[in-house]
Amino acid sequence: MRLILLGPPGAGKGTQSQRLVTKHGIIQLSTGDMLRAAIKAGTPIGLKARDIMARGDLVPDEVVVGIISDRINEPDARRGFVLDGFPRTVKQAEALDGLLAQKGLKLDGIVELKVDEGILLTRIAKRLAETQARGEAVRPDDNPEAFKTRLGAYREQTAPLIDYYRKKGALKSVDGMAGIDDVSRSIDAALPGG
Ligand code: ADP
C-alpha cells in the first residue's frame, strides 16, 4: 500500500499516518520528521533546513526530493509507505511521479484531510501546550508567527496539489474535522478494498 496524505499543518496527517502504519504494516515517510532528525544530527541538510523551517517556509524541492528518493529505496519501504508532508509543491509531485515510474510503482491512494482553517491555530496551540506540559522541547515553528507562514506556504504552494491529483482522478477527500477514530474510518473507506 502506497499512500499520500494531503492537508494543511495541523490537519492530523501525522496522527492518521501512524494509524495507517499499524494497520497496513507500512512505514511513515514524514519529510518534516526526517528534516528535524537531520537538524538534530547536524548534517549538511540539517544546517541548510534549520532556519528555513524555523521561519515556517518550505525547504528547497531538491533537498526533500533527494531525501524521499533515498528513503523509498530502503528495504523496509518495499511493503509500502504513507507519505506525510510530501509532496508539498507541484514540482515535488512531478518528481515523485518520475521516481515511482522509474521503479514501476503506483500509488494506491491520495487522501485529502479537509479541515476548517479556523480550527488549525487552536489545534497547534493545544499541541504546544501538551508538549510543554510533558516537559518536552517545543518545535521552533510551533508559534503563531511561523504558523502563519506555514499556512501561507500551504495555501500558495501545496493546495494546488489537490487539483493536480484530482485531475488525475486519484484524489479522495475526507472530513478531517471529525474525531480521530471517525477520520481513520473515513480514510479506510476511501482506500482500495475499503
Ligand atoms: P506541519 O505539516 O505540521 O507544518 P511538518 O513536520 O510536515 O509540519 O513540516 C515542518 C516543516 O518542514 C515545514 O514547514 C517545512 O519547512 C519543512 N518541510 C517538511 N516537508 C517538506 C517538503 N516536502 N517540502 C519542503 N519543506 C518541507
Coordinates of N, CA and C and ligand atoms in Angstrom, one line a residue:
M1 N 0.8 -1.2 0.0 CA 0.0 0.0 0.0 C 0.9 1.3 0.0
R2 N 0.7 2.1 -1.0 CA 1.5 3.3 -1.1 C 0.5 4.5 -1.1
L3 N 0.6 5.4 -0.1 CA -0.4 6.4 0.0 C 0.2 7.8 0.2
I4 N -0.6 8.8 -0.1 CA -0.2 10.2 0.2 C -1.3 10.8 1.1
L5 N -1.0 11.4 2.2 CA -1.9 12.2 2.9 C -1.7 13.7 2.7
L6 N -2.7 14.4 2.3 CA -2.6 15.8 2.0 C -3.4 16.6 3.0
G7 N -3.0 17.8 3.3 CA -3.8 18.6 4.2 C -2.9 19.7 4.8
P8 N -3.5 20.8 5.3 CA -2.7 21.8 5.9 C -2.0 21.4 7.2
P9 N -1.0 22.2 7.7 CA -0.4 21.9 9.0 C -1.5 21.8 10.1
G10 N -1.4 20.8 10.9 CA -2.4 20.7 12.0 C -3.6 19.9 11.6
A11 N -3.7 19.4 10.4 CA -4.9 18.7 9.9 C -5.0 17.3 10.5
G12 N -3.9 16.8 11.0 CA -3.9 15.4 11.6 C -3.2 14.4 10.7
K13 N -2.4 14.8 9.8 CA -1.7 13.9 8.9 C -0.8 12.9 9.7
G14 N -0.1 13.4 10.7 CA 0.9 12.6 11.5 C 0.1 11.5 12.2
T15 N -1.0 12.0 12.9 CA -1.8 11.0 13.7 C -2.3 9.9 12.8
Q16 N -2.9 10.3 11.7 CA -3.5 9.3 10.8 C -2.5 8.4 10.2
S17 N -1.3 9.0 9.9 CA -0.2 8.2 9.3 C 0.2 7.1 10.2
Q18 N 0.3 7.4 11.5 CA 0.7 6.4 12.5 C -0.3 5.2 12.5
R19 N -1.6 5.6 12.4 CA -2.6 4.5 12.4 C -2.5 3.6 11.2
L20 N -2.2 4.3 10.0 CA -2.1 3.5 8.8 C -0.9 2.6 8.8
V21 N 0.2 3.1 9.5 CA 1.4 2.2 9.7 C 1.0 1.0 10.4
T22 N 0.3 1.1 11.5 CA 0.0 0.0 12.3 C -1.0 -1.0 11.6
K23 N -1.9 -0.4 10.9 CA -3.0 -1.2 10.2 C -2.4 -2.0 9.0
H24 N -1.5 -1.3 8.2 CA -1.1 -1.9 7.0 C 0.3 -2.5 7.0
G25 N 1.0 -2.3 8.1 CA 2.4 -2.7 8.2 C 3.3 -2.0 7.2
I26 N 3.0 -0.7 7.0 CA 3.8 0.1 6.1 C 4.7 1.1 6.9
I27 N 5.5 1.9 6.2 CA 6.2 2.9 7.0 C 5.7 4.3 6.7
Q28 N 5.9 5.2 7.7 CA 5.5 6.6 7.6 C 6.8 7.3 7.1
L29 N 6.6 8.1 6.0 CA 7.7 8.9 5.5 C 7.3 10.4 5.7
S30 N 7.7 10.9 6.8 CA 7.4 12.3 7.1 C 8.7 13.2 6.8
T31 N 8.6 14.0 5.8 CA 9.8 14.8 5.4 C 10.1 15.8 6.6
G32 N 9.0 16.2 7.3 CA 9.3 17.1 8.4 C 10.1 16.4 9.5
D33 N 9.7 15.1 9.9 CA 10.4 14.4 10.9 C 11.9 14.1 10.4
M34 N 12.0 13.8 9.1 CA 13.4 13.5 8.6 C 14.2 14.7 8.6
L35 N 13.7 15.9 8.3 CA 14.4 17.1 8.4 C 14.8 17.5 9.8
R36 N 13.8 17.2 10.7 CA 14.2 17.5 12.1 C 15.3 16.6 12.6
A37 N 15.3 15.4 12.2 CA 16.3 14.4 12.6 C 17.7 14.9 12.0
A38 N 17.6 15.5 10.8 CA 18.9 15.9 10.1 C 19.4 17.2 10.9
I39 N 18.5 18.0 11.4 CA 18.9 19.2 12.1 C 19.6 18.7 13.4
K40 N 18.9 17.8 14.1 CA 19.4 17.3 15.4 C 20.8 16.6 15.2
A41 N 21.0 15.9 14.1 CA 22.3 15.3 13.8 C 23.3 16.2 13.3
G42 N 22.9 17.4 12.9 CA 23.9 18.4 12.4 C 24.4 18.1 11.1
T43 N 23.6 17.4 10.2 CA 24.1 17.1 8.9 C 24.0 18.3 8.0
P44 N 24.7 18.3 6.8 CA 24.6 19.4 5.9 C 23.2 19.8 5.5
I45 N 22.3 18.8 5.3 CA 20.9 19.0 5.0 C 20.3 19.7 6.2
G46 N 20.6 19.3 7.4 CA 20.0 19.9 8.6 C 20.4 21.4 8.7
L47 N 21.7 21.6 8.5 CA 22.2 23.0 8.6 C 21.4 23.9 7.6
K48 N 21.2 23.3 6.4 CA 20.5 24.1 5.3 C 19.1 24.4 5.7
A49 N 18.4 23.4 6.3 CA 17.0 23.4 6.6 C 16.6 24.2 7.8
R50 N 17.6 24.3 8.8 CA 17.2 24.8 10.1 C 16.5 26.1 10.2
D51 N 17.1 27.1 9.6 CA 16.5 28.5 9.7 C 15.2 28.6 8.8
I52 N 15.2 27.9 7.7 CA 14.1 27.9 6.8 C 12.9 27.3 7.5
M53 N 13.1 26.2 8.2 CA 12.0 25.5 8.9 C 11.5 26.4 10.1
A54 N 12.4 27.0 10.8 CA 12.1 27.7 12.0 C 11.1 28.9 11.6
R55 N 11.4 29.4 10.4 CA 10.5 30.5 9.9 C 9.2 30.1 9.5
G56 N 9.1 28.8 9.0 CA 7.9 28.2 8.5 C 7.8 28.2 7.0
D57 N 8.9 28.5 6.4 CA 9.0 28.4 4.9 C 9.3 27.0 4.5
L58 N 9.2 26.7 3.2 CA 9.5 25.4 2.7 C 11.0 25.3 2.3
V59 N 11.6 24.1 2.6 CA 12.9 23.9 2.2 C 12.9 23.6 0.7
P60 N 14.1 23.8 0.0 CA 14.1 23.6 -1.4 C 13.6 22.2 -1.9
D61 N 12.9 22.2 -3.0 CA 12.4 21.0 -3.6 C 13.5 19.9 -3.7
E62 N 14.7 20.3 -4.2 CA 15.7 19.2 -4.5 C 16.1 18.5 -3.2
V63 N 16.1 19.3 -2.1 CA 16.5 18.7 -0.8 C 15.5 17.6 -0.4
V64 N 14.2 17.9 -0.4 CA 13.3 16.9 0.1 C 13.1 15.7 -1.0
V65 N 13.2 16.1 -2.2 CA 13.1 15.0 -3.3 C 14.3 14.0 -3.1
G66 N 15.5 14.6 -2.8 CA 16.6 13.7 -2.6 C 16.4 12.8 -1.4
I67 N 15.9 13.3 -0.3 CA 15.6 12.6 0.9 C 14.6 11.4 0.6
I68 N 13.5 11.8 0.0 CA 12.5 10.8 -0.3 C 13.0 9.7 -1.3
S69 N 13.7 10.1 -2.3 CA 14.3 9.2 -3.3 C 15.1 8.2 -2.6
D70 N 16.0 8.6 -1.7 CA 16.9 7.7 -1.0 C 16.1 6.7 -0.1
R71 N 15.1 7.3 0.6 CA 14.3 6.6 1.6 C 13.5 5.5 1.0
I72 N 12.9 5.8 -0.2 CA 12.0 4.7 -0.7 C 12.8 3.6 -1.4
N73 N 14.1 3.8 -1.5 CA 14.9 2.7 -2.0 C 15.3 1.7 -0.8
E74 N 15.0 2.1 0.4 CA 15.4 1.2 1.5 C 14.5 0.0 1.6
P75 N 15.1 -1.1 2.0 CA 14.3 -2.4 2.0 C 13.0 -2.3 2.8
D76 N 12.9 -1.5 3.9 CA 11.7 -1.5 4.7 C 10.6 -0.7 4.0
A77 N 10.9 -0.1 2.9 CA 9.8 0.7 2.2 C 9.1 -0.2 1.1
R78 N 9.6 -1.5 1.0 CA 9.1 -2.3 0.0 C 7.6 -2.7 0.2
R79 N 7.3 -2.8 1.5 CA 5.9 -3.2 1.8 C 4.9 -2.1 1.6
G80 N 5.5 -0.9 1.4 CA 4.6 0.3 1.2 C 4.9 1.4 2.2
F81 N 4.3 2.6 1.9 CA 4.6 3.7 2.8 C 3.4 4.7 2.7
V82 N 3.4 5.5 3.7 CA 2.4 6.7 3.7 C 3.3 7.9 3.7
L83 N 3.1 8.7 2.7 CA 3.8 10.0 2.6 C 3.1 11.1 3.4
D84 N 3.7 11.7 4.4 CA 3.1 12.6 5.3 C 3.9 13.9 5.2
G85 N 3.4 14.9 4.5 CA 4.1 16.2 4.3 C 5.0 16.2 3.1
F86 N 4.8 15.3 2.2 CA 5.5 15.2 0.9 C 4.5 14.5 0.0
P87 N 4.3 15.0 -1.3 CA 4.9 16.2 -1.8 C 4.1 17.5 -1.3
R88 N 4.8 18.6 -1.4 CA 4.3 19.9 -0.8 C 4.2 20.9 -1.9
T89 N 4.8 20.6 -3.1 CA 4.7 21.6 -4.2 C 4.5 20.7 -5.5
V90 N 4.0 21.4 -6.5 CA 3.8 20.7 -7.8 C 5.1 20.1 -8.3
K91 N 6.2 20.8 -8.2 CA 7.5 20.3 -8.6 C 7.8 19.0 -7.9
Q92 N 7.5 18.9 -6.6 CA 7.8 17.7 -5.8 C 6.8 16.6 -6.3
A93 N 5.6 16.9 -6.6 CA 4.7 15.9 -7.0 C 5.1 15.3 -8.4
E94 N 5.6 16.2 -9.2 CA 6.1 15.7 -10.5 C 7.4 14.8 -10.4
A95 N 8.2 15.2 -9.4 CA 9.4 14.4 -9.1 C 9.0 13.1 -8.6
L96 N 8.0 13.1 -7.7 CA 7.5 11.8 -7.2 C 7.0 10.9 -8.3
D97 N 6.2 11.5 -9.2 CA 5.7 10.7 -10.3 C 6.9 10.0 -11.1
G98 N 7.9 10.8 -11.3 CA 9.1 10.3 -12.0 C 9.8 9.2 -11.2
L99 N 9.9 9.4 -9.9 CA 10.6 8.3 -9.1 C 9.8 7.0 -9.1
L100 N 8.5 7.1 -9.0 CA 7.7 5.9 -8.9 C 7.7 5.2 -10.3
A101 N 7.6 6.0 -11.3 CA 7.6 5.4 -12.7 C 8.9 4.7 -12.9
Q102 N 10.0 5.3 -12.5 CA 11.3 4.6 -12.7 C 11.3 3.2 -12.0
K103 N 10.7 3.2 -10.9 CA 10.7 1.9 -10.1 C 9.5 1.0 -10.5
G104 N 8.7 1.5 -11.4 CA 7.5 0.7 -11.7 C 6.5 0.6 -10.6
L105 N 6.4 1.6 -9.8 CA 5.5 1.6 -8.6 C 4.3 2.5 -8.9
K106 N 3.2 2.2 -8.3 CA 2.0 3.0 -8.4 C 1.5 3.4 -7.0
L107 N 0.8 4.6 -6.9 CA 0.2 4.9 -5.7 C -1.2 4.3 -5.6
D108 N -1.6 3.8 -4.3 CA -2.9 3.2 -4.2 C -3.9 4.2 -3.7
G109 N -3.5 5.3 -3.2 CA -4.5 6.3 -2.7 C -3.8 7.7 -2.4
I110 N -4.6 8.7 -2.7 CA -4.2 10.1 -2.3 C -5.4 10.6 -1.5
V111 N -5.2 10.9 -0.2 CA -6.3 11.3 0.6 C -6.1 12.7 1.2
E112 N -7.0 13.5 0.9 CA -7.0 14.9 1.4 C -7.8 15.0 2.7
L113 N -7.2 15.5 3.8 CA -7.9 15.7 5.0 C -8.4 17.2 5.0
K114 N -9.7 17.3 4.9 CA -10.3 18.6 4.8 C -10.6 19.2 6.2
V115 N -10.1 20.4 6.5 CA -10.4 21.0 7.8 C -10.6 22.5 7.6
D116 N -11.4 23.0 8.5 CA -11.6 24.5 8.5 C -10.3 25.1 9.0
E117 N -9.9 26.2 8.3 CA -8.7 26.8 8.8 C -8.7 27.4 10.2
G118 N -9.9 27.8 10.6 CA -10.1 28.4 11.9 C -9.7 27.5 13.0
I119 N -9.8 26.1 12.8 CA -9.5 25.2 13.9 C -8.0 24.9 14.0
L120 N -7.3 25.2 12.9 CA -5.9 24.8 12.9 C -5.0 25.5 14.0
L121 N -5.3 26.8 14.1 CA -4.5 27.5 15.1 C -4.8 27.0 16.5
T122 N -6.0 26.7 16.8 CA -6.4 26.1 18.1 C -5.7 24.7 18.3
R123 N -5.7 23.9 17.2 CA -5.0 22.6 17.3 C -3.5 22.8 17.6
I124 N -2.9 23.7 16.9 CA -1.5 23.9 17.1 C -1.2 24.4 18.5
A125 N -2.1 25.3 19.0 CA -1.9 25.9 20.3 C -2.0 24.7 21.4
K126 N -2.9 23.8 21.1 CA -3.2 22.7 22.0 C -1.9 21.8 22.0
R127 N -1.4 21.5 20.8 CA -0.2 20.6 20.7 C 1.0 21.3 21.5
L128 N 1.1 22.6 21.3 CA 2.2 23.3 22.0 C 2.0 23.2 23.5
A129 N 0.8 23.4 24.0 CA 0.6 23.3 25.5 C 0.8 21.9 26.0
E130 N 0.4 20.9 25.2 CA 0.6 19.5 25.6 C 2.1 19.1 25.7
T131 N 2.8 19.6 24.7 CA 4.3 19.3 24.6 C 4.9 20.0 25.8
Q132 N 4.6 21.2 26.1 CA 5.2 21.9 27.2 C 4.8 21.2 28.5
A133 N 3.6 20.7 28.7 CA 3.1 20.1 29.9 C 3.9 18.8 30.1
R134 N 4.3 18.1 29.0 CA 5.1 16.9 29.2 C 6.6 17.2 29.4
G135 N 6.9 18.5 29.4 CA 8.3 18.9 29.6 C 9.2 18.7 28.4
E136 N 8.6 18.5 27.2 CA 9.4 18.2 26.0 C 9.7 19.5 25.3
A137 N 10.7 19.4 24.4 CA 11.1 20.6 23.6 C 10.0 20.9 22.6
V138 N 9.8 22.2 22.5 CA 8.8 22.7 21.6 C 9.4 22.9 20.2
R139 N 8.6 22.6 19.2 CA 9.1 22.8 17.8 C 9.3 24.3 17.6
P140 N 10.4 24.7 17.0 CA 10.7 26.2 16.8 C 9.6 26.8 15.9
D141 N 8.9 26.0 15.1 CA 8.0 26.6 14.2 C 6.5 26.5 14.7
D142 N 6.4 26.0 16.0 CA 5.0 26.0 16.6 C 4.8 27.2 17.4
N143 N 4.8 28.4 16.7 CA 4.5 29.6 17.3 C 3.6 30.4 16.3
P144 N 2.8 31.3 16.8 CA 1.8 31.9 15.9 C 2.4 32.5 14.6
E145 N 3.6 33.1 14.7 CA 4.1 33.8 13.5 C 4.6 32.8 12.5
A146 N 5.3 31.8 12.9 CA 5.8 30.8 12.0 C 4.6 30.0 11.4
F147 N 3.6 29.8 12.3 CA 2.4 29.1 11.8 C 1.7 29.8 10.7
K148 N 1.7 31.1 10.8 CA 1.1 31.9 9.7 C 1.8 31.7 8.4
T149 N 3.1 31.7 8.5 CA 4.0 31.4 7.3 C 3.7 30.0 6.8
R150 N 3.6 29.0 7.7 CA 3.3 27.7 7.2 C 2.0 27.6 6.5
L151 N 1.0 28.2 7.1 CA -0.3 28.2 6.5 C -0.3 28.9 5.1
G152 N 0.5 30.0 5.0 CA 0.6 30.7 3.7 C 1.3 29.8 2.7
A153 N 2.3 29.1 3.1 CA 3.0 28.2 2.2 C 2.1 27.1 1.8
Y154 N 1.3 26.6 2.7 CA 0.3 25.6 2.3 C -0.7 26.1 1.2
R155 N -1.2 27.3 1.5 CA -2.2 27.8 0.6 C -1.6 28.1 -0.8
E156 N -0.4 28.6 -0.8 CA 0.2 29.0 -2.1 C 0.8 27.9 -2.9
Q157 N 1.5 27.0 -2.1 CA 2.3 26.0 -2.8 C 1.8 24.6 -2.7
T158 N 1.1 24.3 -1.7 CA 0.6 22.9 -1.5 C -0.8 22.7 -2.0
A159 N -1.7 23.6 -1.7 CA -3.1 23.5 -2.0 C -3.3 23.2 -3.5
P160 N -2.4 23.7 -4.4 CA -2.6 23.4 -5.9 C -2.5 21.8 -6.1
L161 N -1.9 21.1 -5.2 CA -1.8 19.7 -5.4 C -3.1 19.0 -5.4
I162 N -4.1 19.6 -4.7 CA -5.4 19.0 -4.6 C -5.9 18.8 -6.0
D163 N -5.8 19.9 -6.8 CA -6.2 19.9 -8.2 C -5.4 19.0 -9.0
Y164 N -4.1 19.0 -8.8 CA -3.1 18.2 -9.5 C -3.6 16.7 -9.5
Y165 N -3.9 16.2 -8.3 CA -4.3 14.8 -8.1 C -5.7 14.6 -8.5
R166 N -6.6 15.6 -8.3 CA -8.0 15.5 -8.7 C -8.1 15.3 -10.2
K167 N -7.3 16.0 -10.9 CA -7.3 15.9 -12.4 C -6.8 14.5 -12.9
K168 N -6.0 13.9 -12.1 CA -5.6 12.5 -12.4 C -6.6 11.5 -12.0
G169 N -7.7 12.0 -11.3 CA -8.8 11.1 -10.9 C -8.4 10.3 -9.7
A170 N -7.4 10.7 -9.0 CA -6.8 9.9 -7.9 C -7.1 10.4 -6.5
L171 N -7.8 11.5 -6.4 CA -8.0 12.1 -5.1 C -9.2 11.7 -4.3
K172 N -9.1 11.4 -3.0 CA -10.3 11.2 -2.2 C -10.2 12.2 -1.1
S173 N -11.4 12.8 -0.8 CA -11.4 13.8 0.3 C -12.2 13.3 1.5
V174 N -11.6 13.6 2.6 CA -12.2 13.0 3.9 C -12.4 14.2 4.8
D175 N -13.4 14.1 5.7 CA -13.7 15.2 6.6 C -12.7 15.1 7.8
G176 N -11.8 16.0 7.9 CA -10.7 15.9 8.9 C -11.2 16.6 10.2
M177 N -12.4 17.1 10.3 CA -12.9 17.8 11.5 C -13.5 16.8 12.5
A178 N -13.8 15.6 12.0 CA -14.4 14.6 12.9 C -13.4 14.1 13.9
G179 N -13.8 13.2 14.8 CA -12.9 12.7 15.8 C -11.9 11.8 15.2
I180 N -10.8 11.5 15.9 CA -9.7 10.8 15.3 C -10.1 9.4 14.7
D181 N -10.9 8.7 15.5 CA -11.4 7.4 15.0 C -12.3 7.5 13.8
D182 N -13.1 8.5 13.8 CA -14.0 8.7 12.6 C -13.2 9.0 11.4
V183 N -12.2 9.9 11.6 CA -11.4 10.2 10.4 C -10.7 9.0 9.9
S184 N -10.2 8.1 10.8 CA -9.5 6.9 10.4 C -10.4 6.0 9.6
R185 N -11.7 5.9 10.1 CA -12.7 5.1 9.4 C -12.9 5.6 8.0
S186 N -13.0 7.0 7.9 CA -13.3 7.5 6.6 C -12.1 7.3 5.6
I187 N -10.9 7.3 6.2 CA -9.7 7.1 5.3 C -9.7 5.6 4.8
D188 N -10.0 4.7 5.8 CA -10.1 3.3 5.4 C -11.1 3.1 4.3
A189 N -12.2 3.8 4.4 CA -13.3 3.6 3.4 C -12.9 4.1 2.1
A190 N -12.0 5.1 2.1 CA -11.6 5.8 0.8 C -10.5 5.0 0.1
L191 N -9.9 4.0 0.8 CA -8.8 3.3 0.2 C -9.3 2.0 -0.5
P192 N -8.4 1.5 -1.4 CA -8.8 0.3 -2.1 C -9.2 -0.8 -1.1
G193 N -10.3 -1.5 -1.4 CA -10.8 -2.5 -0.5 C -11.6 -2.0 0.7
G194 N -11.7 -0.7 0.8 CA -12.4 -0.1 2.0 C -13.9 0.1 1.7
Ligands
ADP1 P1 3.4 20.6 9.5 O1 2.8 19.9 8.4 O2 2.7 20.5 10.8 O3 3.7 22.1 9.2 P2 5.9 19.1 9.0 O4 6.7 18.4 10.1 O5 5.3 18.3 8.0 O6 4.8 20.0 9.8 O7 6.9 20.2 8.3 C1 7.6 21.1 9.1 C2 8.5 22.0 8.2 O8 9.4 21.1 7.5 C3 7.8 22.7 7.0 O9 7.2 23.9 7.5 C4 8.9 22.9 6.0 O10 9.8 23.9 6.4 C5 9.7 21.6 6.2 N1 9.2 20.6 5.2 C6 8.7 19.4 5.5 N2 8.3 18.7 4.4 C7 8.6 19.5 3.4 C8 8.5 19.4 2.0 N3 8.0 18.3 1.4 N4 9.0 20.4 1.2 C9 9.5 21.5 1.7 N5 9.7 21.7 3.0 C10 9.2 20.7 3.9

